[in-house]
Tab-separated table of C-alpha atoms and ligand atoms in Angstrom:
chain	number	residue	atom	x	y	z
A	1	UNK	CA	29.647	6.804	-6.856
A	2	UNK	CA	31.169	4.531	-3.994
A	3	UNK	CA	28.566	3.001	-1.773
A	4	UNK	CA	29.733	4.017	1.808
A	5	UNK	CA	27.748	0.858	3.329
A	6	UNK	CA	30.389	-1.417	1.605
A	7	UNK	CA	32.774	-0.705	4.627
A	8	UNK	CA	30.180	-2.123	7.090
A	9	UNK	CA	30.014	-5.448	5.562
A	10	UNK	CA	33.094	-7.253	7.098
A	11	UNK	CA	33.199	-5.744	10.554
A	12	UNK	CA	29.273	-6.373	10.836
A	13	UNK	CA	29.531	-10.160	9.948
A	14	UNK	CA	32.831	-10.342	12.278
A	15	UNK	CA	30.847	-8.980	15.139
A	16	UNK	CA	27.932	-10.994	14.547
A	17	UNK	CA	29.771	-14.062	14.592
A	18	UNK	CA	30.733	-13.526	18.509
A	19	UNK	CA	27.757	-11.547	19.532
A	20	UNK	CA	25.008	-13.557	17.963
A	21	UNK	CA	22.002	-14.103	20.622
A	22	UNK	CA	20.868	-17.650	21.072
A	23	UNK	CA	17.168	-17.219	20.481
A	24	UNK	CA	14.486	-19.896	20.092
A	25	UNK	CA	13.659	-19.372	16.562
A	26	UNK	CA	17.486	-19.581	15.736
A	27	UNK	CA	17.807	-23.350	16.649
A	28	UNK	CA	17.244	-24.173	12.966
A	29	UNK	CA	16.215	-22.681	9.582
A	30	UNK	CA	12.900	-24.051	9.316
A	31	UNK	CA	10.623	-21.565	7.399
A	32	UNK	CA	7.820	-22.119	9.522
A	33	UNK	CA	9.721	-21.187	12.797
A	34	UNK	CA	11.540	-18.266	11.253
A	35	UNK	CA	8.101	-16.890	9.711
A	36	UNK	CA	6.292	-17.071	12.812
A	37	UNK	CA	9.152	-15.340	14.920
A	38	UNK	CA	9.488	-12.632	12.338
A	39	UNK	CA	5.835	-11.718	12.463
A	40	UNK	CA	5.975	-11.826	16.260
A	41	UNK	CA	8.830	-9.570	16.222
A	42	UNK	CA	7.406	-6.943	13.807
A	43	UNK	CA	5.409	-4.881	16.625
A	44	UNK	CA	6.994	-6.676	19.696
A	45	UNK	CA	10.510	-6.724	21.470
A	46	UNK	CA	12.637	-9.796	21.361
A	47	UNK	CA	12.586	-10.602	25.180
A	48	UNK	CA	8.761	-10.211	25.117
A	49	UNK	CA	8.274	-12.408	22.158
A	50	UNK	CA	10.626	-15.432	23.572
A	51	UNK	CA	7.866	-16.897	25.736
A	52	UNK	CA	4.925	-16.430	23.393
A	53	UNK	CA	7.037	-18.015	20.534
A	54	UNK	CA	8.070	-20.987	22.595
A	55	UNK	CA	4.328	-21.634	23.677
A	56	UNK	CA	3.115	-21.050	20.330
A	57	UNK	CA	5.355	-23.502	18.436
A	58	UNK	CA	4.762	-26.281	21.295
A	59	UNK	CA	1.041	-26.022	20.838
A	60	UNK	CA	1.060	-25.385	16.853
A	61	UNK	CA	4.269	-27.199	15.695
A	62	UNK	CA	3.548	-26.868	11.974
A	63	UNK	CA	1.636	-25.115	9.244
A	64	UNK	CA	-0.950	-28.005	9.288
A	65	UNK	CA	-1.511	-27.551	12.836
A	66	UNK	CA	-1.883	-23.676	12.619
A	67	UNK	CA	-4.272	-24.002	9.618
A	68	UNK	CA	-6.593	-26.025	11.608
A	69	UNK	CA	-6.507	-24.079	15.021
A	70	UNK	CA	-9.816	-22.474	15.995
A	71	UNK	CA	-9.713	-18.802	15.859
A	72	UNK	CA	-10.527	-18.177	19.690
A	73	UNK	CA	-7.678	-20.532	20.535
A	74	UNK	CA	-5.273	-18.845	18.202
A	75	UNK	CA	-6.253	-15.258	19.600
A	76	UNK	CA	-5.791	-16.654	23.219
A	77	UNK	CA	-2.268	-17.774	22.368
A	78	UNK	CA	-1.682	-14.174	20.835
A	79	UNK	CA	-3.331	-12.402	23.799
A	80	UNK	CA	-1.102	-9.611	24.937
A	81	UNK	CA	1.200	-9.323	21.998
A	82	UNK	CA	-1.483	-6.885	20.285
A	83	UNK	CA	-1.945	-6.386	16.524
A	84	UNK	CA	-4.212	-9.302	16.418
A	85	UNK	CA	-4.573	-9.014	12.479
A	86	UNK	CA	-0.962	-10.693	12.668
A	87	UNK	CA	-2.388	-13.737	14.137
A	88	UNK	CA	-5.376	-13.962	11.858
A	89	UNK	CA	-3.197	-13.620	8.825
A	90	UNK	CA	-0.597	-16.350	10.024
A	91	UNK	CA	-3.663	-18.672	10.050
A	92	UNK	CA	-4.995	-17.564	6.732
A	93	UNK	CA	-1.531	-17.927	5.172
A	94	UNK	CA	-1.242	-21.531	6.827
A	95	UNK	CA	-4.523	-22.636	5.134
A	96	UNK	CA	-3.128	-21.188	1.809
A	97	UNK	CA	-0.124	-23.060	2.169
A	98	UNK	CA	-2.009	-26.339	2.926
A	99	UNK	CA	-4.557	-25.945	0.296
A	100	UNK	CA	-2.435	-24.545	-2.502
A	101	UNK	CA	0.961	-25.643	-1.959
A	102	UNK	CA	0.376	-29.255	-0.448
A	103	UNK	CA	1.711	-27.785	2.922
A	104	UNK	CA	5.318	-27.047	1.357
A	105	UNK	CA	6.351	-23.563	2.549
A	106	UNK	CA	6.884	-21.079	-0.421
A	107	UNK	CA	10.582	-20.872	-0.918
A	108	UNK	CA	11.055	-17.702	-2.946
A	109	UNK	CA	10.804	-13.869	-1.950
A	110	UNK	CA	8.134	-13.624	-4.774
A	111	UNK	CA	6.038	-16.380	-3.769
A	112	UNK	CA	6.499	-15.591	0.060
A	113	UNK	CA	5.188	-12.230	-0.611
A	114	UNK	CA	1.891	-13.592	-1.821
A	115	UNK	CA	0.945	-14.803	1.595
A	116	UNK	CA	-1.540	-12.698	3.762
A	117	UNK	CA	0.246	-10.486	6.111
A	118	UNK	CA	3.724	-11.103	4.541
A	119	UNK	CA	5.162	-7.826	3.419
A	120	UNK	CA	8.730	-7.144	1.955
A	121	UNK	CA	10.362	-7.126	5.198
A	122	UNK	CA	9.291	-10.539	6.189
A	123	UNK	CA	9.416	-12.301	2.784
A	124	UNK	CA	13.080	-10.761	2.677
A	125	UNK	CA	13.925	-12.155	6.109
A	126	UNK	CA	12.500	-15.692	5.461
A	127	UNK	CA	13.907	-15.822	1.889
A	128	UNK	CA	17.404	-14.691	3.012
A	129	UNK	CA	17.625	-16.640	6.213
A	130	UNK	CA	16.121	-20.058	5.488
A	131	UNK	CA	16.665	-20.192	1.372
A	132	UNK	CA	19.721	-17.865	1.163
A	133	UNK	CA	18.092	-15.706	-1.485
A	134	UNK	CA	20.047	-12.203	-2.047
A	135	UNK	CA	17.448	-9.981	-0.902
A	136	UNK	CA	17.284	-7.460	1.925
A	137	UNK	CA	14.811	-7.298	4.983
A	138	UNK	CA	14.644	-3.791	6.073
A	139	UNK	CA	13.126	-3.136	9.352
A	140	UNK	CA	13.145	0.059	11.854
A	141	UNK	CA	16.455	-1.252	13.230
A	142	UNK	CA	18.107	-1.443	9.922
A	143	UNK	CA	16.956	1.941	8.753
A	144	UNK	CA	18.453	3.247	12.150
A	145	UNK	CA	21.871	1.630	11.404
A	146	UNK	CA	21.807	2.816	7.433
A	147	UNK	CA	20.887	6.239	8.439
A	148	UNK	CA	23.709	6.662	11.017
A	149	UNK	CA	26.388	4.974	9.047
A	150	UNK	CA	25.696	6.899	5.984
A	151	UNK	CA	24.657	10.413	7.981
A	152	UNK	CA	21.358	10.417	6.171
A	153	UNK	CA	18.672	13.175	7.302
A	154	UNK	CA	16.164	12.005	5.242
A	155	UNK	CA	12.732	10.775	6.862
A	156	UNK	CA	12.964	7.117	7.065
A	157	UNK	CA	9.204	6.801	7.671
A	158	UNK	CA	8.647	8.011	3.862
A	159	UNK	CA	8.449	4.906	1.824
A	160	UNK	CA	10.586	6.318	-1.098
A	161	UNK	CA	13.332	6.770	1.539
A	162	UNK	CA	13.149	3.267	2.823
A	163	UNK	CA	13.210	2.056	-0.841
A	164	UNK	CA	16.337	4.095	-1.622
A	165	UNK	CA	18.054	2.674	1.609
A	166	UNK	CA	17.218	-0.934	0.780
A	167	UNK	CA	18.591	-0.628	-2.767
A	168	UNK	CA	21.772	0.803	-1.245
A	169	UNK	CA	21.883	-2.341	1.074
A	170	UNK	CA	21.106	-4.675	-1.863
A	171	UNK	CA	24.066	-3.175	-3.529
A	172	UNK	CA	26.535	-4.495	-0.950
A	173	UNK	CA	24.727	-7.698	0.353
A	174	UNK	CA	26.967	-10.446	0.452
A	175	UNK	CA	26.270	-14.097	-0.562
A	176	UNK	CA	25.396	-14.923	3.013
A	177	UNK	CA	22.484	-12.477	2.801
A	178	UNK	CA	20.613	-14.046	5.787
A	179	UNK	CA	23.460	-13.780	8.023
A	180	UNK	CA	24.086	-10.233	6.906
A	181	UNK	CA	20.397	-9.249	7.575
A	182	UNK	CA	20.253	-10.963	10.858
A	183	UNK	CA	23.551	-9.104	11.952
A	184	UNK	CA	22.438	-5.699	10.942
A	185	UNK	CA	19.063	-6.147	12.789
A	186	UNK	CA	20.702	-7.629	15.612
A	187	UNK	CA	23.164	-4.616	15.826
A	188	UNK	CA	20.276	-2.237	15.798
A	189	UNK	CA	18.677	-3.896	18.536
A	190	UNK	CA	21.357	-4.277	20.907
A	191	UNK	CA	24.003	-1.664	20.023
A	192	UNK	CA	22.842	1.035	17.790
A	193	UNK	CA	19.837	1.942	20.051
A	194	UNK	CA	17.391	4.769	19.326
A	195	UNK	CA	17.973	8.015	20.594
A	196	UNK	CA	20.782	9.053	23.079
A	197	UNK	CA	21.009	5.269	24.172
A	198	UNK	CA	23.277	4.129	21.341
A	199	UNK	CA	26.346	2.228	22.572
A	200	UNK	CA	28.900	3.644	20.220
A	201	UNK	CA	31.943	2.512	22.392
A	202	UNK	CA	30.759	-1.082	21.562
A	203	UNK	CA	29.823	-0.789	18.163
A	204	UNK	CA	31.946	-2.549	15.388
A	205	UNK	CA	31.005	0.165	12.909
A	206	UNK	CA	31.964	3.102	15.062
A	207	UNK	CA	34.977	3.635	12.911
A	208	UNK	CA	32.923	4.137	9.440
A	209	UNK	CA	29.679	5.779	11.031
A	210	UNK	CA	29.201	9.247	9.800
A	211	UNK	CA	26.584	10.151	12.767
A	212	UNK	CA	29.401	9.044	15.261
A	213	UNK	CA	31.780	11.079	13.576
A	214	UNK	CA	29.723	14.195	13.346
A	215	UNK	CA	27.893	13.702	16.695
A	216	UNK	CA	24.696	13.248	15.303
A	217	UNK	CA	23.895	9.941	16.790
A	218	UNK	CA	20.857	10.874	18.817
A	219	UNK	CA	19.453	13.132	15.934
A	220	UNK	CA	19.324	10.253	13.408
A	221	UNK	CA	17.278	8.842	11.955
A	222	UNK	CA	15.069	11.314	11.304
A	223	UNK	CA	11.351	10.128	11.783
A	224	UNK	CA	8.693	12.388	10.937
A	225	UNK	CA	4.987	11.186	11.450
A	226	UNK	CA	2.526	13.124	9.375
A	227	UNK	CA	-0.364	11.019	10.715
A	228	UNK	CA	-2.104	12.325	13.864
A	229	UNK	CA	-3.923	9.366	15.568
A	230	UNK	CA	-7.669	9.991	16.058
A	231	UNK	CA	-8.732	10.170	19.740
A	232	UNK	CA	-11.608	8.391	20.838
A	233	UNK	CA	-13.428	8.528	24.155
A	234	UNK	CA	-14.982	5.259	25.426
A	235	UNK	CA	-16.944	4.258	28.456
A	236	UNK	CA	-16.112	0.635	29.544
A	237	UNK	CA	-18.904	-1.480	31.503
A	238	UNK	CA	-17.791	-4.218	33.784
A	239	UNK	CA	-21.115	-5.497	34.176
A	240	UNK	CA	-21.148	-7.645	37.170
A	241	UNK	CA	-24.094	-9.958	38.180
A	242	UNK	CA	-24.835	-10.879	41.894
A	243	UNK	CA	-23.254	-14.281	41.335
A	244	UNK	CA	-20.075	-12.693	40.397
A	245	UNK	CA	-20.084	-13.350	36.751
A	246	UNK	CA	-19.478	-10.679	34.023
A	247	UNK	CA	-20.582	-9.786	30.710
A	248	UNK	CA	-18.417	-10.222	27.732
A	249	UNK	CA	-19.389	-9.938	24.060
A	250	UNK	CA	-17.541	-11.031	21.062
A	251	UNK	CA	-16.333	-8.050	18.547
A	252	UNK	CA	-17.311	-8.104	15.006
A	253	UNK	CA	-15.445	-10.337	12.771
A	254	UNK	CA	-14.059	-7.312	10.628
A	255	UNK	CA	-12.261	-4.050	11.767
A	256	UNK	CA	-10.514	-3.378	15.001
A	257	UNK	CA	-9.572	-6.268	17.362
A	258	UNK	CA	-11.804	-8.384	15.113
A	259	UNK	CA	-13.137	-11.554	16.599
A	260	UNK	CA	-11.957	-10.970	20.219
A	261	UNK	CA	-13.980	-10.807	23.295
A	262	UNK	CA	-14.627	-7.445	25.072
A	263	UNK	CA	-16.148	-5.899	27.945
A	264	UNK	CA	-19.173	-3.917	26.824
A	265	UNK	CA	-18.385	-0.500	26.056
A	266	UNK	CA	-19.901	2.707	24.474
A	267	UNK	CA	-18.444	5.822	22.493
A	268	UNK	CA	-17.988	8.852	24.640
A	269	UNK	CA	-17.539	9.445	28.403
A	270	UNK	CA	-21.014	8.738	29.415
A	271	UNK	CA	-22.718	10.304	32.601
A	272	UNK	CA	-24.335	8.244	35.198
A	273	UNK	CA	-27.941	8.933	33.577
A	274	UNK	CA	-26.562	8.075	29.990
A	275	UNK	CA	-25.043	4.755	31.374
A	276	UNK	CA	-28.179	3.654	33.057
A	277	UNK	CA	-30.096	4.463	29.823
A	278	UNK	CA	-27.516	2.359	27.901
A	279	UNK	CA	-28.093	-0.454	30.267
A	280	UNK	CA	-31.874	-0.368	29.727
A	281	UNK	CA	-31.302	-0.548	26.046
A	282	UNK	CA	-29.249	-3.753	26.680
A	283	UNK	CA	-32.014	-5.112	28.891
A	284	UNK	CA	-30.228	-4.817	32.023
A	285	UNK	CA	-31.443	-3.580	35.851
A	286	UNK	CA	-28.484	-1.340	37.377
A	287	UNK	CA	-28.201	-1.665	40.916
A	288	UNK	CA	-24.869	0.403	41.576
A	289	UNK	CA	-22.258	2.010	39.368
A	290	UNK	CA	-18.809	2.166	40.909
A	291	UNK	CA	-15.905	4.000	38.915
A	292	UNK	CA	-12.704	1.771	38.551
A	293	UNK	CA	-10.513	3.926	36.708
A	294	UNK	CA	-9.463	5.637	33.571
A	295	UNK	CA	-6.990	4.198	31.012
A	296	UNK	CA	-5.511	4.977	27.548
A	297	UNK	CA	-4.479	2.536	24.753
A	298	UNK	CA	-2.609	3.662	21.585
A	299	UNK	CA	-3.642	1.561	18.395
A	300	UNK	CA	-2.050	2.210	14.985
A	301	UNK	CA	-4.238	4.945	13.877
A	302	UNK	CA	-6.410	5.567	16.783
A	303	UNK	CA	-6.265	6.197	20.689
A	304	UNK	CA	-8.781	5.004	23.035
A	305	UNK	CA	-9.099	7.263	26.371
A	306	UNK	CA	-11.416	4.871	28.454
A	307	UNK	CA	-13.229	5.409	31.732
A	308	UNK	CA	-14.248	2.102	33.076
A	309	UNK	CA	-17.019	1.288	35.665
A	310	UNK	CA	-18.140	-1.701	37.684
A	311	UNK	CA	-21.737	-1.885	37.194
A	312	UNK	CA	-23.570	-4.289	39.432
A	313	UNK	CA	-26.533	-5.623	37.841
A	314	UNK	CA	-29.326	-7.738	39.439
A	315	UNK	CA	-29.244	-10.702	37.119
A	316	UNK	CA	-27.364	-11.950	34.059
A	317	UNK	CA	-29.538	-10.738	31.358
A	318	UNK	CA	-29.062	-9.066	27.805
A	319	UNK	CA	-27.391	-10.481	24.800
A	320	UNK	CA	-24.098	-10.919	26.713
A	321	UNK	CA	-21.881	-13.992	27.542
A	322	UNK	CA	-21.932	-14.324	31.320
A	323	UNK	CA	-18.468	-15.714	32.419
A	324	UNK	CA	-16.665	-15.924	35.616
A	325	UNK	CA	-13.432	-13.915	36.123
A	326	UNK	CA	-11.420	-17.187	36.059
A	327	UNK	CA	-13.063	-18.233	32.596
A	328	UNK	CA	-12.543	-14.777	31.131
A	329	UNK	CA	-8.871	-15.032	32.347
A	330	UNK	CA	-8.344	-18.536	31.014
A	331	UNK	CA	-10.578	-18.992	28.061
A	332	UNK	CA	-11.109	-15.500	26.283
A	333	UNK	CA	-8.783	-13.342	24.612
A	334	UNK	CA	-9.382	-9.984	26.226
A	335	UNK	CA	-7.638	-7.016	24.204
A	336	UNK	CA	-4.993	-5.512	26.113
A	337	UNK	CA	-6.751	-2.213	25.882
A	338	UNK	CA	-9.376	-3.700	28.106
A	339	UNK	CA	-7.281	-5.235	30.649
A	340	UNK	CA	-6.874	-2.337	33.206
A	341	UNK	CA	-10.598	-3.140	33.567
A	342	UNK	CA	-10.180	-6.875	33.897
A	343	UNK	CA	-11.546	-8.308	37.339
A	344	UNK	CA	-8.179	-10.220	37.594
A	345	UNK	CA	-4.656	-8.798	38.352
A	346	UNK	CA	-2.790	-7.738	35.251
A	347	UNK	CA	-0.052	-5.791	34.521
A	348	UNK	CA	-1.642	-3.522	32.134
A	349	UNK	CA	-0.864	0.274	32.345
A	350	UNK	CA	-3.466	2.708	33.424
A	351	UNK	CA	-4.124	6.281	33.699
A	352	UNK	CA	-4.146	8.864	30.655
A	353	UNK	CA	-0.112	9.629	31.138
B	1	LIG	N1	14.537	-8.674	14.785
B	1	LIG	C1	13.534	-9.331	14.075
B	1	LIG	N2	13.860	-10.141	13.499
B	1	LIG	C2	15.384	-10.454	13.731
B	1	LIG	C3	16.202	-11.353	13.445
B	1	LIG	N3	15.907	-12.428	12.553
B	1	LIG	N4	17.202	-11.370	13.958
B	1	LIG	C4	17.697	-10.411	14.688
B	1	LIG	N5	16.712	-9.391	15.200
B	1	LIG	C5	15.378	-9.449	14.611
């Protein structure tokens, strides 16, 4: 059977030649640069990634420096990007490259795939862009383009559908696989936008696109999530001593937000009496409790619904680190989830929505 995707190759490559964005990680094909950018780009938009990327590479210019960076410093550099296991995996991968490969970056899809935090997408992107290997790199943008061009109504969130679309793409992949992979991602990011935002008038593929022909663009791709996120209520304590310092604590080394610093918090929406009881357990004398606001944060598998309170306490007791707001802002990686309660201005979203 003819592979409909064959028709996209030439127009896509021609379009990319003139529409390719100048991005900080496109200045060379250094696999360290491409790897760091691809990891950052996985859950974050290009515009937001740019300044994180530039600062990251300035401070950690190579695998060696990343392998040696203290975790707190690394998390601080990552602060605001979210999905912090990405940062920890970068460091673990760097340690492994230094220890097992003499600091030389793995240069094949198969060897890249063995690194912590590197899945088929990242291995495909690095292997094709940096080492010209003929492999695909299929992310959500690519799935959207493929689903629309082929008019597929399959649920692209199913692994078997993704596999099948990757196989179709592999079948038409040109020798300059890296350029093709970047081109199709770029089209998905800048032209073939989700929902009704698609700019079909500017698209080099509109003449061969099934969704465009059949008026299905805003319906495709089909994305059906079967997983319902657990909702967890939490009460957040901005414990503030009379000298203005606030209590933070380090989260456990494993699990959600591992190793980050947080404001003390407890499960459930506590009543004032329960909050005072909690403070007593922590060995803290409460002077006054003032409601700050409520906020919501969505993690991958879990939503936090939070109510935050400023709790003025008589002195900095308990097993907490007591830091000034300035120290908290500059030296500790506070998860984005807790930023709405931070004692300094942030752009964090508030309210339950
Ligand atoms: N999004 C993620 N990685 C990308 C890349 N290499 N080119 C274009 N868009 C991307």
